[in-house]
C-alpha cells in the first residue's frame, strides 16, 4: 500500500498543525490568567460602567416602558429578574464577554483566517469571514443575555432554582438535536442532492441500514473551506443527510457511500445513556454553581451584596473552564471509541474495505489530517482517533 503522505506533504501538515498544538498547550493557562485578571481587577470597573450605562439608557429610553408594544417586554423582564436592574446585569455580562473576545481576537483571526489561507485550507474572503464572525458573536451575545436572565433571574427568586432550571433544560437538550438541520443554514446555503445514481444508491443503503431520513442535502461550504465533510443532522422526521460540495468533488460514489455509512453508524449508537448522563451532569453543574453563588454572597466576594449577584459571572466562567478541562479527556476517549465503532459499522454495512480505505486516505489528504499527532494532544480530548490508527485498524487485503 502506498504511503499516506509524501515527505513534502507530511512536512506541510506538520507546519500546519504545529501552531494548533502550541495553542492547545498554552490556552488553558492563558484563559486562567485572563479570568484571574477579570476577577482580580476588572470586575469592579466593569460593573460600575455597566450600571452607569444602564442608568443612562433608562433616562434616554425610559419611555419604552410605557409604550404600547414594548411595555409588555419590560414587564416580563422585570418579572423574570424579580426587580429592576436586569439591564445593568446584561450589560456587565456583555462587557466581560466583549473584553475576552477582544483579547483573543488577534489570535482567533490569525488561526481562523491567516493560517488557514497560508496552508490552502480556506476560501474565505475578508468580507465573508468578518460577516460570519460577527454573526457568531451576535448569536453568542443573545445566548449570554438569555443565560443571565434565566440563570441569575431564577436564582434570585427561588432557593431551589438549580433543579427548577436544570430539569427543563436537560429535557430540552434531549430533543434539541432535532433542530440541527436548521442551524447549518445560518451559515451555508443548502439544496437537495439531484436525482441520480448517487442519491438512489444512498437511499438503498439507508434502507439496508434501517434508517429513515427526510432528504439528502448538499451544503455549499466551499465558499469558506476546502475541507470535505458528511454528516447526519436532526432526529426522527427532521433527520437529514448532509454532504458538502467538496466531498462530491473529491470522492467517487463508492467513497461517498463509505463516508455516509460511517455516519450511519453514529445514528445507530445507543444515544440515551450519553444523553441521560449529560443531563445529570448539567443538573450537577447547576448545583455546584448554586453552592458557589452562596459562598460568594456569604463572604462578599468581588463586592457582592446579595445572592446571585452578576459580579460572580467570571467566577462561573472559571468553574466551567475547570469542568471542561477535566471532562475533555473523558469525553474525547468516549468519542474516539464511538468513531472506531462507526468505522466497524460502515464496513459491516458496505462490505467494501477498499472504498472505505480510499475514502479515509482522500479525506486525510484533503483535510490535511496529522497521521500521528502527539499523544498528549489525543489524550487531551481529540474527538477522532488519528487517521493512521484508523487505517491500521482496517482489515488487510
mmCIF file of C-alpha atoms in Angstrom:
data_model
loop_
_atom_site.group_PDB
_atom_site.id
_atom_site.type_symbol
_atom_site.label_atom_id
_atom_site.label_comp_id
_atom_site.label_asym_id
_atom_site.label_seq_id
_atom_site.Cartn_x
_atom_site.Cartn_y
_atom_site.Cartn_z
ATOM 1 C CA UNK A 1 0.000 0.000 0.000
ATOM 2 C CA UNK A 2 1.364 3.407 -0.935
ATOM 3 C CA UNK A 3 2.354 5.823 1.864
ATOM 4 C CA UNK A 4 -0.444 8.029 3.158
ATOM 5 C CA UNK A 5 1.590 11.196 2.530
ATOM 6 C CA UNK A 6 4.748 12.080 0.641
ATOM 7 C CA UNK A 7 7.566 13.570 2.742
ATOM 8 C CA UNK A 8 6.709 17.011 1.320
ATOM 9 C CA UNK A 9 3.029 16.659 2.233
ATOM 10 C CA UNK A 10 3.936 15.429 5.696
ATOM 11 C CA UNK A 11 6.201 18.439 6.274
ATOM 12 C CA UNK A 12 3.361 20.730 5.175
ATOM 13 C CA UNK A 13 0.915 19.009 7.537
ATOM 14 C CA UNK A 14 3.293 19.304 10.476
ATOM 15 C CA UNK A 15 3.824 23.000 9.729
ATOM 16 C CA UNK A 16 0.054 23.475 9.571
ATOM 17 C CA UNK A 17 -0.721 21.657 12.826
ATOM 18 C CA UNK A 18 2.188 22.880 14.957
ATOM 19 C CA UNK A 19 0.567 26.248 15.823
ATOM 20 C CA UNK A 20 -2.605 24.418 16.856
ATOM 21 C CA UNK A 21 -0.613 22.158 19.159
ATOM 22 C CA UNK A 22 1.163 25.143 20.708
ATOM 23 C CA UNK A 23 -2.184 26.828 21.253
ATOM 24 C CA UNK A 24 -3.663 23.685 22.798
ATOM 25 C CA UNK A 25 -0.781 23.638 25.310
ATOM 26 C CA UNK A 26 -0.874 27.348 26.122
ATOM 27 C CA UNK A 27 -4.598 28.118 26.000
ATOM 28 C CA UNK A 28 -5.638 26.685 29.416
ATOM 29 C CA UNK A 29 -3.017 28.823 31.162
ATOM 30 C CA UNK A 30 -3.857 31.902 29.088
ATOM 31 C CA UNK A 31 -7.567 31.524 29.838
ATOM 32 C CA UNK A 32 -6.831 31.077 33.544
ATOM 33 C CA UNK A 33 -4.725 34.258 33.553
ATOM 34 C CA UNK A 34 -7.446 36.180 31.728
ATOM 35 C CA UNK A 35 -10.127 35.070 34.188
ATOM 36 C CA UNK A 36 -7.813 35.951 37.091
ATOM 37 C CA UNK A 37 -7.432 39.446 35.598
ATOM 38 C CA UNK A 38 -11.187 39.806 35.318
ATOM 39 C CA UNK A 39 -11.827 38.609 38.854
ATOM 40 C CA UNK A 40 -8.947 40.437 40.495
ATOM 41 C CA UNK A 41 -9.003 43.763 38.678
ATOM 42 C CA UNK A 42 -11.779 44.349 36.180
ATOM 43 C CA UNK A 43 -14.983 43.199 37.899
ATOM 44 C CA UNK A 44 -15.456 46.454 39.803
ATOM 45 C CA UNK A 45 -14.817 48.933 36.948
ATOM 46 C CA UNK A 46 -16.873 46.845 34.519
ATOM 47 C CA UNK A 47 -19.767 46.726 36.985
ATOM 48 C CA UNK A 48 -19.633 50.490 37.524
ATOM 49 C CA UNK A 49 -19.570 51.068 33.775
ATOM 50 C CA UNK A 50 -22.494 48.701 33.210
ATOM 51 C CA UNK A 51 -24.536 50.326 35.978
ATOM 52 C CA UNK A 52 -23.847 53.820 34.635
ATOM 53 C CA UNK A 53 -24.630 52.779 31.057
ATOM 54 C CA UNK A 54 -27.903 51.135 32.121
ATOM 55 C CA UNK A 55 -28.910 54.254 34.061
ATOM 56 C CA UNK A 56 -28.132 56.416 31.038
ATOM 57 C CA UNK A 57 -30.189 54.202 28.745
ATOM 58 C CA UNK A 58 -33.044 54.275 31.259
ATOM 59 C CA UNK A 59 -33.055 58.078 31.173
ATOM 60 C CA UNK A 60 -32.989 58.246 27.380
ATOM 61 C CA UNK A 61 -35.195 55.277 26.567
ATOM 62 C CA UNK A 62 -37.422 55.129 29.624
ATOM 63 C CA UNK A 63 -40.450 55.981 27.511
ATOM 64 C CA UNK A 64 -40.292 52.440 26.094
ATOM 65 C CA UNK A 65 -41.505 51.134 29.449
ATOM 66 C CA UNK A 66 -44.898 52.713 28.831
ATOM 67 C CA UNK A 67 -45.112 52.409 25.042
ATOM 68 C CA UNK A 68 -47.979 50.118 23.943
ATOM 69 C CA UNK A 69 -45.800 47.473 22.266
ATOM 70 C CA UNK A 70 -42.605 47.427 24.324
ATOM 71 C CA UNK A 71 -44.092 47.710 27.820
ATOM 72 C CA UNK A 72 -45.078 44.029 27.812
ATOM 73 C CA UNK A 73 -41.435 43.119 27.164
ATOM 74 C CA UNK A 74 -40.159 45.270 30.048
ATOM 75 C CA UNK A 75 -42.789 43.937 32.423
ATOM 76 C CA UNK A 76 -41.842 40.368 31.538
ATOM 77 C CA UNK A 77 -38.149 41.087 32.048
ATOM 78 C CA UNK A 78 -38.772 42.788 35.415
ATOM 79 C CA UNK A 79 -40.835 39.788 36.478
ATOM 80 C CA UNK A 80 -38.137 37.344 35.381
ATOM 81 C CA UNK A 81 -35.428 39.287 37.180
ATOM 82 C CA UNK A 82 -37.549 39.889 40.264
ATOM 83 C CA UNK A 83 -36.740 43.598 40.416
ATOM 84 C CA UNK A 84 -35.183 46.353 38.338
ATOM 85 C CA UNK A 85 -31.509 46.119 37.410
ATOM 86 C CA UNK A 86 -31.543 43.384 34.791
ATOM 87 C CA UNK A 87 -30.258 45.858 32.181
ATOM 88 C CA UNK A 88 -27.067 46.505 34.151
ATOM 89 C CA UNK A 89 -26.592 42.754 34.641
ATOM 90 C CA UNK A 90 -26.912 42.029 30.918
ATOM 91 C CA UNK A 91 -24.547 44.904 30.053
ATOM 92 C CA UNK A 92 -21.982 43.649 32.569
ATOM 93 C CA UNK A 93 -22.122 40.160 31.061
ATOM 94 C CA UNK A 94 -21.755 41.538 27.530
ATOM 95 C CA UNK A 95 -18.858 43.779 28.582
ATOM 96 C CA UNK A 96 -16.901 40.896 30.103
ATOM 97 C CA UNK A 97 -17.612 38.725 27.062
ATOM 98 C CA UNK A 98 -16.545 41.524 24.707
ATOM 99 C CA UNK A 99 -13.343 42.031 26.683
ATOM 100 C CA UNK A 100 -12.418 38.352 26.330
ATOM 101 C CA UNK A 101 -13.271 38.363 22.625
ATOM 102 C CA UNK A 102 -11.151 41.473 22.009
ATOM 103 C CA UNK A 103 -8.183 39.937 23.820
ATOM 104 C CA UNK A 104 -8.492 36.741 21.782
ATOM 105 C CA UNK A 105 -9.399 38.478 18.504
ATOM 106 C CA UNK A 106 -5.850 38.734 17.042
ATOM 107 C CA UNK A 107 -5.149 35.075 17.824
ATOM 108 C CA UNK A 108 -8.563 33.886 16.636
ATOM 109 C CA UNK A 109 -8.315 35.815 13.367
ATOM 110 C CA UNK A 110 -4.787 34.575 12.696
ATOM 111 C CA UNK A 111 -5.772 30.945 13.273
ATOM 112 C CA UNK A 112 -9.165 31.013 11.566
ATOM 113 C CA UNK A 113 -8.182 33.182 8.593
ATOM 114 C CA UNK A 114 -4.453 33.760 8.089
ATOM 115 C CA UNK A 115 -3.158 30.286 8.971
ATOM 116 C CA UNK A 116 -5.952 28.572 7.032
ATOM 117 C CA UNK A 117 -5.212 30.667 3.933
ATOM 118 C CA UNK A 118 -1.471 30.196 4.321
ATOM 119 C CA UNK A 119 -1.916 26.425 4.034
ATOM 120 C CA UNK A 120 -4.642 26.483 1.408
ATOM 121 C CA UNK A 121 -7.472 25.348 3.676
ATOM 122 C CA UNK A 122 -9.760 28.373 3.403
ATOM 123 C CA UNK A 123 -11.690 30.094 0.617
ATOM 124 C CA UNK A 124 -12.990 32.886 2.825
ATOM 125 C CA UNK A 125 -12.869 36.421 1.512
ATOM 126 C CA UNK A 126 -12.168 39.044 4.210
ATOM 127 C CA UNK A 127 -15.751 40.324 3.976
ATOM 128 C CA UNK A 128 -17.333 36.864 4.243
ATOM 129 C CA UNK A 129 -15.049 35.941 7.147
ATOM 130 C CA UNK A 130 -15.916 39.157 9.005
ATOM 131 C CA UNK A 131 -19.623 38.625 8.350
ATOM 132 C CA UNK A 132 -19.635 35.076 9.717
ATOM 133 C CA UNK A 133 -17.518 36.058 12.720
ATOM 134 C CA UNK A 134 -19.901 38.922 13.501
ATOM 135 C CA UNK A 135 -22.869 36.583 13.088
ATOM 136 C CA UNK A 136 -21.341 34.143 15.553
ATOM 137 C CA UNK A 137 -20.638 36.912 18.077
ATOM 138 C CA UNK A 138 -24.205 38.234 17.827
ATOM 139 C CA UNK A 139 -25.645 34.766 18.400
ATOM 140 C CA UNK A 140 -23.281 34.393 21.346
ATOM 141 C CA UNK A 141 -24.423 37.726 22.792
ATOM 142 C CA UNK A 142 -28.059 36.587 22.613
ATOM 143 C CA UNK A 143 -27.141 33.348 24.366
ATOM 144 C CA UNK A 144 -25.308 35.262 27.122
ATOM 145 C CA UNK A 145 -28.270 37.590 27.668
ATOM 146 C CA UNK A 146 -30.605 34.581 27.908
ATOM 147 C CA UNK A 147 -28.205 32.893 30.356
ATOM 148 C CA UNK A 148 -28.062 35.967 32.597
ATOM 149 C CA UNK A 149 -31.813 36.456 32.729
ATOM 150 C CA UNK A 150 -32.600 32.759 33.002
ATOM 151 C CA UNK A 151 -29.963 31.601 35.470
ATOM 152 C CA UNK A 152 -29.424 34.683 37.624
ATOM 153 C CA UNK A 153 -33.044 35.818 37.436
ATOM 154 C CA UNK A 154 -34.397 32.451 38.565
ATOM 155 C CA UNK A 155 -31.670 32.063 41.205
ATOM 156 C CA UNK A 156 -32.646 35.397 42.736
ATOM 157 C CA UNK A 157 -36.303 34.375 43.014
ATOM 158 C CA UNK A 158 -36.297 30.805 44.326
ATOM 159 C CA UNK A 159 -33.991 28.814 46.580
ATOM 160 C CA UNK A 160 -34.061 25.566 44.575
ATOM 161 C CA UNK A 161 -33.580 27.266 41.224
ATOM 162 C CA UNK A 162 -30.889 24.812 40.125
ATOM 163 C CA UNK A 163 -33.262 21.879 39.667
ATOM 164 C CA UNK A 164 -36.173 24.062 38.524
ATOM 165 C CA UNK A 165 -33.898 25.280 35.707
ATOM 166 C CA UNK A 166 -31.914 22.088 35.304
ATOM 167 C CA UNK A 167 -34.789 19.696 34.627
ATOM 168 C CA UNK A 168 -36.395 21.594 31.697
ATOM 169 C CA UNK A 169 -33.002 22.493 30.215
ATOM 170 C CA UNK A 170 -31.917 18.855 30.446
ATOM 171 C CA UNK A 171 -35.131 17.801 28.709
ATOM 172 C CA UNK A 172 -34.514 20.458 26.070
ATOM 173 C CA UNK A 173 -31.030 19.058 25.454
ATOM 174 C CA UNK A 174 -32.559 15.641 24.843
ATOM 175 C CA UNK A 175 -34.632 16.940 21.921
ATOM 176 C CA UNK A 176 -32.535 19.873 20.706
ATOM 177 C CA UNK A 177 -30.748 17.747 18.104
ATOM 178 C CA UNK A 178 -33.996 17.777 16.099
ATOM 179 C CA UNK A 179 -33.146 21.393 15.236
ATOM 180 C CA UNK A 180 -29.693 20.551 13.836
ATOM 181 C CA UNK A 181 -30.731 20.731 10.142
ATOM 182 C CA UNK A 182 -31.714 24.364 10.584
ATOM 183 C CA UNK A 183 -28.584 25.538 12.416
ATOM 184 C CA UNK A 184 -26.319 24.833 9.443
ATOM 185 C CA UNK A 185 -28.431 27.071 7.229
ATOM 186 C CA UNK A 186 -27.428 30.083 9.303
ATOM 187 C CA UNK A 187 -24.029 29.976 7.591
ATOM 188 C CA UNK A 188 -24.249 27.987 4.344
ATOM 189 C CA UNK A 189 -26.717 27.514 1.523
ATOM 190 C CA UNK A 190 -28.156 24.028 1.160
ATOM 191 C CA UNK A 191 -30.019 22.409 -1.715
ATOM 192 C CA UNK A 192 -31.315 18.872 -2.318
ATOM 193 C CA UNK A 193 -28.955 16.395 -3.953
ATOM 194 C CA UNK A 194 -30.208 15.989 -7.550
ATOM 195 C CA UNK A 195 -31.811 12.727 -8.557
ATOM 196 C CA UNK A 196 -29.286 10.277 -9.975
ATOM 197 C CA UNK A 197 -27.240 7.171 -9.217
ATOM 198 C CA UNK A 198 -25.671 8.544 -6.020
ATOM 199 C CA UNK A 199 -28.995 9.521 -4.490
ATOM 200 C CA UNK A 200 -30.522 6.180 -5.491
ATOM 201 C CA UNK A 201 -27.641 4.176 -4.019
ATOM 202 C CA UNK A 202 -27.688 6.250 -0.841
ATOM 203 C CA UNK A 203 -31.408 5.635 -0.393
ATOM 204 C CA UNK A 204 -30.860 1.909 -0.882
ATOM 205 C CA UNK A 205 -28.008 1.937 1.639
ATOM 206 C CA UNK A 206 -30.161 3.698 4.246
ATOM 207 C CA UNK A 207 -32.960 1.187 3.626
ATOM 208 C CA UNK A 208 -30.456 -1.582 4.257
ATOM 209 C CA UNK A 209 -29.345 0.220 7.427
ATOM 210 C CA UNK A 210 -32.996 0.710 8.503
ATOM 211 C CA UNK A 211 -32.516 4.484 8.810
ATOM 212 C CA UNK A 212 -35.376 6.779 7.839
ATOM 213 C CA UNK A 213 -34.439 10.255 6.621
ATOM 214 C CA UNK A 214 -36.230 13.236 5.115
ATOM 215 C CA UNK A 215 -33.758 14.375 2.472
ATOM 216 C CA UNK A 216 -30.178 14.454 1.193
ATOM 217 C CA UNK A 217 -28.811 17.994 1.104
ATOM 218 C CA UNK A 218 -25.687 19.487 -0.436
ATOM 219 C CA UNK A 219 -24.149 22.205 1.721
ATOM 220 C CA UNK A 220 -22.071 24.811 -0.101
ATOM 221 C CA UNK A 221 -19.175 25.127 2.331
ATOM 222 C CA UNK A 222 -16.609 25.731 -0.422
ATOM 223 C CA UNK A 223 -17.169 29.479 -0.064
ATOM 224 C CA UNK A 224 -15.395 29.216 3.289
ATOM 225 C CA UNK A 225 -13.386 25.988 3.471
ATOM 226 C CA UNK A 226 -11.682 23.353 1.329
ATOM 227 C CA UNK A 227 -12.404 20.509 3.746
ATOM 228 C CA UNK A 228 -14.695 17.656 2.803
ATOM 229 C CA UNK A 229 -17.479 16.696 5.164
ATOM 230 C CA UNK A 230 -20.558 14.477 5.538
ATOM 231 C CA UNK A 231 -22.901 14.221 8.492
ATOM 232 C CA UNK A 232 -26.424 13.410 9.646
ATOM 233 C CA UNK A 233 -28.436 16.290 11.106
ATOM 234 C CA UNK A 234 -31.652 16.106 13.081
ATOM 235 C CA UNK A 235 -33.688 13.306 14.586
ATOM 236 C CA UNK A 236 -36.791 11.423 13.505
ATOM 237 C CA UNK A 237 -38.770 13.430 10.941
ATOM 238 C CA UNK A 238 -36.010 16.074 10.677
ATOM 239 C CA UNK A 239 -33.149 13.608 10.079
ATOM 240 C CA UNK A 240 -31.190 14.762 7.033
ATOM 241 C CA UNK A 241 -28.073 13.509 5.275
ATOM 242 C CA UNK A 242 -25.793 16.461 4.567
ATOM 243 C CA UNK A 243 -22.896 16.304 2.101
ATOM 244 C CA UNK A 244 -20.794 19.341 1.465
ATOM 245 C CA UNK A 245 -19.951 20.270 -2.110
ATOM 246 C CA UNK A 246 -16.256 19.460 -1.571
ATOM 247 C CA UNK A 247 -16.903 15.801 -0.817
ATOM 248 C CA UNK A 248 -18.831 15.455 -4.085
ATOM 249 C CA UNK A 249 -15.874 16.949 -5.961
ATOM 250 C CA UNK A 250 -13.159 14.874 -4.286
ATOM 251 C CA UNK A 251 -14.674 11.412 -3.791
ATOM 252 C CA UNK A 252 -16.152 8.782 -6.071
ATOM 253 C CA UNK A 253 -19.677 7.439 -5.468
ATOM 254 C CA UNK A 254 -18.348 4.373 -3.633
ATOM 255 C CA UNK A 255 -16.218 6.576 -1.396
ATOM 256 C CA UNK A 256 -19.116 8.948 -0.628
ATOM 257 C CA UNK A 257 -21.225 5.934 0.319
ATOM 258 C CA UNK A 258 -18.426 4.753 2.623
ATOM 259 C CA UNK A 259 -18.431 8.145 4.362
ATOM 260 C CA UNK A 260 -22.228 8.112 4.707
ATOM 261 C CA UNK A 261 -22.085 4.543 6.045
ATOM 262 C CA UNK A 262 -19.684 5.724 8.754
ATOM 263 C CA UNK A 263 -22.092 8.492 9.720
ATOM 264 C CA UNK A 264 -24.928 5.954 9.712
ATOM 265 C CA UNK A 265 -23.000 4.127 12.416
ATOM 266 C CA UNK A 266 -23.477 7.140 14.665
ATOM 267 C CA UNK A 267 -27.230 7.033 14.073
ATOM 268 C CA UNK A 268 -27.329 3.505 15.487
ATOM 269 C CA UNK A 269 -25.263 4.405 18.548
ATOM 270 C CA UNK A 270 -27.006 3.917 21.915
ATOM 271 C CA UNK A 271 -27.541 7.631 22.491
ATOM 272 C CA UNK A 272 -29.803 7.602 25.522
ATOM 273 C CA UNK A 273 -27.148 6.641 28.102
ATOM 274 C CA UNK A 274 -24.984 9.551 26.950
ATOM 275 C CA UNK A 275 -27.887 11.972 26.845
ATOM 276 C CA UNK A 276 -29.074 10.966 30.303
ATOM 277 C CA UNK A 277 -25.527 11.251 31.672
ATOM 278 C CA UNK A 278 -25.169 14.705 30.089
ATOM 279 C CA UNK A 279 -28.477 15.817 31.583
ATOM 280 C CA UNK A 280 -27.476 14.599 35.050
ATOM 281 C CA UNK A 281 -24.094 16.316 34.668
ATOM 282 C CA UNK A 282 -25.884 19.556 33.797
ATOM 283 C CA UNK A 283 -28.041 19.393 36.925
ATOM 284 C CA UNK A 284 -24.919 18.627 38.989
ATOM 285 C CA UNK A 285 -23.134 21.624 37.443
ATOM 286 C CA UNK A 286 -26.059 23.912 38.273
ATOM 287 C CA UNK A 287 -25.980 22.630 41.861
ATOM 288 C CA UNK A 288 -22.248 23.413 42.039
ATOM 289 C CA UNK A 289 -22.989 26.889 40.688
ATOM 290 C CA UNK A 290 -25.614 27.328 43.423
ATOM 291 C CA UNK A 291 -23.041 26.413 46.085
ATOM 292 C CA UNK A 292 -20.538 28.821 44.564
ATOM 293 C CA UNK A 293 -23.049 31.683 44.405
ATOM 294 C CA UNK A 294 -23.981 31.118 48.042
ATOM 295 C CA UNK A 295 -20.334 31.141 49.128
ATOM 296 C CA UNK A 296 -19.757 34.373 47.188
ATOM 297 C CA UNK A 297 -22.749 36.128 48.757
ATOM 298 C CA UNK A 298 -21.885 34.937 52.278
ATOM 299 C CA UNK A 299 -18.275 36.110 52.045
ATOM 300 C CA UNK A 300 -18.861 39.209 49.923
ATOM 301 C CA UNK A 301 -16.544 38.183 47.108
ATOM 302 C CA UNK A 302 -15.978 40.839 44.407
ATOM 303 C CA UNK A 303 -18.245 43.289 46.250
ATOM 304 C CA UNK A 304 -21.332 41.085 46.002
ATOM 305 C CA UNK A 305 -24.214 42.354 48.126
ATOM 306 C CA UNK A 306 -26.732 39.536 47.639
ATOM 307 C CA UNK A 307 -27.160 36.014 46.358
ATOM 308 C CA UNK A 308 -26.814 35.640 42.558
ATOM 309 C CA UNK A 309 -25.007 38.954 42.108
ATOM 310 C CA UNK A 310 -23.995 39.343 38.464
ATOM 311 C CA UNK A 311 -20.435 40.190 39.510
ATOM 312 C CA UNK A 312 -19.882 36.480 40.127
ATOM 313 C CA UNK A 313 -20.258 35.700 36.400
ATOM 314 C CA UNK A 314 -16.466 35.489 35.737
ATOM 315 C CA UNK A 315 -16.253 33.085 38.676
ATOM 316 C CA UNK A 316 -18.778 30.825 36.957
ATOM 317 C CA UNK A 317 -16.671 31.019 33.792
ATOM 318 C CA UNK A 318 -13.696 29.849 35.837
ATOM 319 C CA UNK A 319 -15.724 26.910 37.169
ATOM 320 C CA UNK A 320 -16.893 25.975 33.678
ATOM 321 C CA UNK A 321 -13.332 26.168 32.320
ATOM 322 C CA UNK A 322 -12.206 23.754 35.028
ATOM 323 C CA UNK A 323 -15.036 21.354 34.262
ATOM 324 C CA UNK A 324 -14.215 21.392 30.546
ATOM 325 C CA UNK A 325 -10.510 20.906 31.233
ATOM 326 C CA UNK A 326 -11.180 17.866 33.406
ATOM 327 C CA UNK A 327 -14.035 16.495 31.322
ATOM 328 C CA UNK A 328 -12.375 16.975 27.925
ATOM 329 C CA UNK A 329 -10.121 13.891 28.097
ATOM 330 C CA UNK A 330 -13.028 11.725 29.300
ATOM 331 C CA UNK A 331 -15.400 12.946 26.597
ATOM 332 C CA UNK A 332 -12.645 12.595 23.996
ATOM 333 C CA UNK A 333 -11.974 8.974 24.956
ATOM 334 C CA UNK A 334 -15.654 8.061 24.583
ATOM 335 C CA UNK A 335 -15.852 9.970 21.287
ATOM 336 C CA UNK A 336 -12.834 8.172 19.808
ATOM 337 C CA UNK A 337 -14.342 4.794 20.691
ATOM 338 C CA UNK A 338 -17.611 5.808 19.029
ATOM 339 C CA UNK A 339 -15.678 6.727 15.894
ATOM 340 C CA UNK A 340 -13.946 3.338 15.864
ATOM 341 C CA UNK A 341 -17.287 1.569 16.220
ATOM 342 C CA UNK A 342 -18.745 3.718 13.401
ATOM 343 C CA UNK A 343 -15.855 2.584 11.187
ATOM 344 C CA UNK A 344 -16.628 -1.038 12.009
ATOM 345 C CA UNK A 345 -20.326 -0.495 11.346
ATOM 346 C CA UNK A 346 -19.597 1.073 7.946
ATOM 347 C CA UNK A 347 -17.574 -1.955 6.903
ATOM 348 C CA UNK A 348 -20.326 -4.321 8.006
ATOM 349 C CA UNK A 349 -22.877 -2.259 6.070
ATOM 350 C CA UNK A 350 -20.987 -1.806 2.780
ATOM 351 C CA UNK A 351 -18.604 -4.818 2.793
ATOM 352 C CA UNK A 352 -16.255 -2.577 0.802
ATOM 353 C CA UNK A 353 -12.970 -2.228 2.673
ATOM 354 C CA UNK A 354 -11.154 -0.834 -0.355
ATOM 355 C CA UNK A 355 -13.622 2.042 -0.847
ATOM 356 C CA UNK A 356 -13.541 2.836 2.860
ATOM 357 C CA UNK A 357 -9.741 2.907 2.859
ATOM 358 C CA UNK A 358 -9.677 5.191 -0.189
ATOM 359 C CA UNK A 359 -12.213 7.470 1.469
ATOM 360 C CA UNK A 360 -10.077 7.799 4.609
ATOM 361 C CA UNK A 361 -6.913 8.423 2.594
ATOM 362 C CA UNK A 362 -8.506 11.116 0.440
ATOM 363 C CA UNK A 363 -10.141 12.746 3.451
ATOM 364 C CA UNK A 364 -6.787 12.776 5.238
ATOM 365 C CA UNK A 365 -5.059 14.373 2.267
ATOM 366 C CA UNK A 366 -7.735 16.971 1.518
ATOM 367 C CA UNK A 367 -8.285 17.892 5.171
ATOM 368 C CA UNK A 368 -4.554 17.693 5.999
ATOM 369 C CA UNK A 369 -5.000 15.357 8.949
ATOM 370 C CA UNK A 370 -1.943 14.650 11.046
ATOM 371 C CA UNK A 371 -1.495 10.846 10.807
ATOM 372 C CA UNK A 372 0.324 10.672 14.149
ATOM 373 C CA UNK A 373 -0.324 13.702 16.386
ATOM 374 C CA UNK A 374 1.437 13.986 19.747
ATOM 375 C CA UNK A 375 -0.116 11.575 22.204
ATOM 376 C CA UNK A 376 -0.905 14.331 24.711
ATOM 377 C CA UNK A 377 -2.975 16.104 22.044
ATOM 378 C CA UNK A 378 -5.041 12.953 21.524
ATOM 379 C CA UNK A 379 -5.479 12.346 25.255
ATOM 380 C CA UNK A 380 -6.373 15.982 25.908
ATOM 381 C CA UNK A 381 -9.679 15.400 24.166
ATOM 382 C CA UNK A 382 -9.287 14.758 20.429
ATOM 383 C CA UNK A 383 -12.658 13.550 19.144
ATOM 384 C CA UNK A 384 -11.372 11.174 16.413
ATOM 385 C CA UNK A 385 -8.620 8.560 16.523
ATOM 386 C CA UNK A 386 -5.579 9.605 14.480
ATOM 387 C CA UNK A 387 -6.070 8.728 10.821
ATOM 388 C CA UNK A 388 -3.009 6.484 10.923
ATOM 389 C CA UNK A 389 -4.647 4.357 13.633
ATOM 390 C CA UNK A 390 -7.955 4.185 11.751
ATOM 391 C CA UNK A 391 -6.219 2.942 8.618
ATOM 392 C CA UNK A 392 -4.173 0.418 10.584
ATOM 393 C CA UNK A 393 -7.375 -0.975 12.124
ATOM 394 C CA UNK A 394 -8.893 -1.798 8.733
ATOM 395 C CA UNK A 395 -8.836 -5.444 7.585
ATOM 396 C CA UNK A 396 -5.856 -6.045 5.351
ATOM 397 C CA UNK A 397 -6.478 -7.221 1.761
#
